[in-house]
Amino acid sequence: MAGITAPQRTRKSRKPTGKPNPPIILLTGPEKTGKSFEAARGSGSDLIGTTYWIEIGGTEGTADYYGRVPGADYEIVPHDGSYQDILDATRWVNHQPRVDGKPNMLVIDSMTSLWDMLSDEIAMYARNRAIRKAQRNRSRLPALDDPVVIDSDLWNRAKDRWGEVLWLLRRHQGPCLLLARTEIVTAFENDKPTRNTTRKVKAEKNLPAAVDAIVDLHAIGEAWLTGVRSLHMEIQPGETQRFHDFSVDALLRRLGLLDAAESRSASELRPDADLQEHGPTEQPAPRQPATRQAPAFTGEQAAKLIRDALMHPTDPENALREVREEHGRRMLKAVQTDTGWGVMSADDLITKSLDHLKAKAEQAQAGQEDGEQSGEEQASTGRAANKEDTPTDEPEPEPFEEGMQPPPDPAEESPAPERPEEVSEAEEPQDLPRPRPAQANQVNKVMAVLLTEAEIQARVLGMTMQEHLESISGPDEGAPPPMTKLRTHVIEHRPMVIALLEERGERDIANAYRLAGKPELKIAKMFATLYTDLATVVR
């Protein structure tokens, strides 16, 4: 197939540097063969500035104890055990400065536990997927001991998350020491088992190909170099060589760490599904670090789910409970909604709606027993009757019971700009005042909240309020900027503030701020432990 023969952009070739990369070393072996011991002993090498230790799994719990190993000198990097926080701990290590011009070393103990965690995640996801499928088909739910098939797309997802960790390891400007267990498995030949056995690294199968050297500890003091990518050592490709008097320091010297480049030379592939060979060539965009996963849906989407459940023609209470069961209380608590009852989580909104339905049912039952109907209910019924004669775009929902009206609809997450009505008038609360008459007060409240958040950001960033808002301030000195610009400004600066909070060790506040609303009405309470005078900011 004919294609373009002329180059599309200017290039410049270069000579090779001849310097090795900072090595990524895989230290493997069965349990209790001294992998963590050797890593702790090698942390005190005079080739290393500072050694940072990330312990994953914690089943052995040796990170603290092995600080007593003679010559050990490392620092433990804590994390909460989640994949995203392990990634963030690795990013933090990558940004630590060198000590006396020496590179830092990163130790991960162990890669086996990391792969086990990713495998458990997709297994849980596959079971939840099977449960949702059974609920849709109204079939029997799978029991805990029923096998569940893990589809190939989930394995691809686990490999992508594993690849993100390796991508960060390749960006570390120093040696990396990865620990993993090996297990004895049956050797296969032509896809058939044999009587022989072999050693297999218990991790993602492509890990040995991604490292520069593999050292297999058969027992304490017995080390074998099973693979290496180096010109500083006399070893043939595919050769397994006994490593007498093994130590991490000796291995780093034999791999040429003294001559290594300051950063690893890596040429990453960029798969592009939208192939535009004949269009203008774009420069590759910088890879953005992954952040903690946001909730599966927004507050607006959660509000719509709850509103649809409330509009169920026969059993709204059961519909609300099904929403809670399907998405889980933990997820619903992380989603903030703005309703006629105020700002609350989606889980609290479901509880409030259930209480509201119960109260309305009791009122309707009491009204039927007395044979009376309040004037407000008659007016509501009259308005609903008039709506039936007016054509609308959406079908008119049936009331839950005679004389009952739905609770206040959850409001939109963002106050601006205005959008057409997404629900019919019958879905709006008939027995509670609508918030539009108090729109001016609501705007003032939102403006005060945004100014409070801007003041907090200025303090965290180490600048004055005037300097922080200088880019969006108007010509009138002292006048606040427009609300829309202010809201966009504080939202754009949130990632920077979150990163600074995490660097200062305020991880709980950073996590809460990451899930904050736009705007967050409880911003002053969120930062009350840092700044006790925030109550004076909102006027």
PDB file of N, CA and C in Angstrom, residues 55 102 129 179 188 208 257 365 444 458 502 504:
ATOM      1  N   GLU A  55       6.598  -1.313  51.309  1.00  0.00           N
ATOM      2  CA  GLU A  55       6.183  -2.675  51.644  1.00  0.00           C
ATOM      3  C   GLU A  55       4.743  -2.880  51.201  1.00  0.00           C
ATOM      4  N   LYS A 102      24.412  11.352  44.951  1.00  0.00           N
ATOM      5  CA  LYS A 102      24.239   9.912  44.771  1.00  0.00           C
ATOM      6  C   LYS A 102      22.770   9.593  44.495  1.00  0.00           C
ATOM      7  N   ARG A 129     -19.980  -8.205  38.670  1.00  0.00           N
ATOM      8  CA  ARG A 129     -20.577  -8.173  37.335  1.00  0.00           C
ATOM      9  C   ARG A 129     -21.576  -9.325  37.168  1.00  0.00           C
ATOM     10  N   LEU A 179      11.370  -7.257  44.791  1.00  0.00           N
ATOM     11  CA  LEU A 179      11.391  -8.568  45.419  1.00  0.00           C
ATOM     12  C   LEU A 179      10.160  -9.353  44.990  1.00  0.00           C
ATOM     13  N   PHE A 188       6.388 -27.778  31.284  1.00  0.00           N
ATOM     14  CA  PHE A 188       5.576 -28.190  30.138  1.00  0.00           C
ATOM     15  C   PHE A 188       6.454 -28.249  28.889  1.00  0.00           C
ATOM     16  N   PRO A 208      10.041 -10.580  34.295  1.00  0.00           N
ATOM     17  CA  PRO A 208      11.479 -10.833  34.042  1.00  0.00           C
ATOM     18  C   PRO A 208      12.014 -10.107  32.817  1.00  0.00           C
ATOM     19  N   LEU A 257      26.896   0.849  38.079  1.00  0.00           N
ATOM     20  CA  LEU A 257      26.117   1.982  38.583  1.00  0.00           C
ATOM     21  C   LEU A 257      26.966   3.246  38.663  1.00  0.00           C
ATOM     22  N   GLN A 365     -52.786   7.692  55.388  1.00  0.00           N
ATOM     23  CA  GLN A 365     -53.636   6.747  56.090  1.00  0.00           C
ATOM     24  C   GLN A 365     -54.494   7.463  57.131  1.00  0.00           C
ATOM     25  N   ASN A 444     -25.322  34.590  47.050  1.00  0.00           N
ATOM     26  CA  ASN A 444     -24.418  35.183  48.033  1.00  0.00           C
ATOM     27  C   ASN A 444     -23.709  34.113  48.855  1.00  0.00           C
ATOM     28  N   ALA A 458      -4.894  30.096  48.957  1.00  0.00           N
ATOM     29  CA  ALA A 458      -3.811  31.071  49.051  1.00  0.00           C
ATOM     30  C   ALA A 458      -2.895  30.742  50.229  1.00  0.00           C
ATOM     31  N   GLU A 502      -0.583  16.627  50.483  1.00  0.00           N
ATOM     32  CA  GLU A 502      -0.034  15.274  50.631  1.00  0.00           C
ATOM     33  C   GLU A 502       1.451  15.316  50.967  1.00  0.00           C
ATOM     34  N   ARG A 504       2.854  17.527  52.742  1.00  0.00           N
ATOM     35  CA  ARG A 504       2.961  17.931  54.148  1.00  0.00           C
ATOM     36  C   ARG A 504       2.406  16.880  55.103  1.00  0.00           C
TER      37      ARG A 504
END
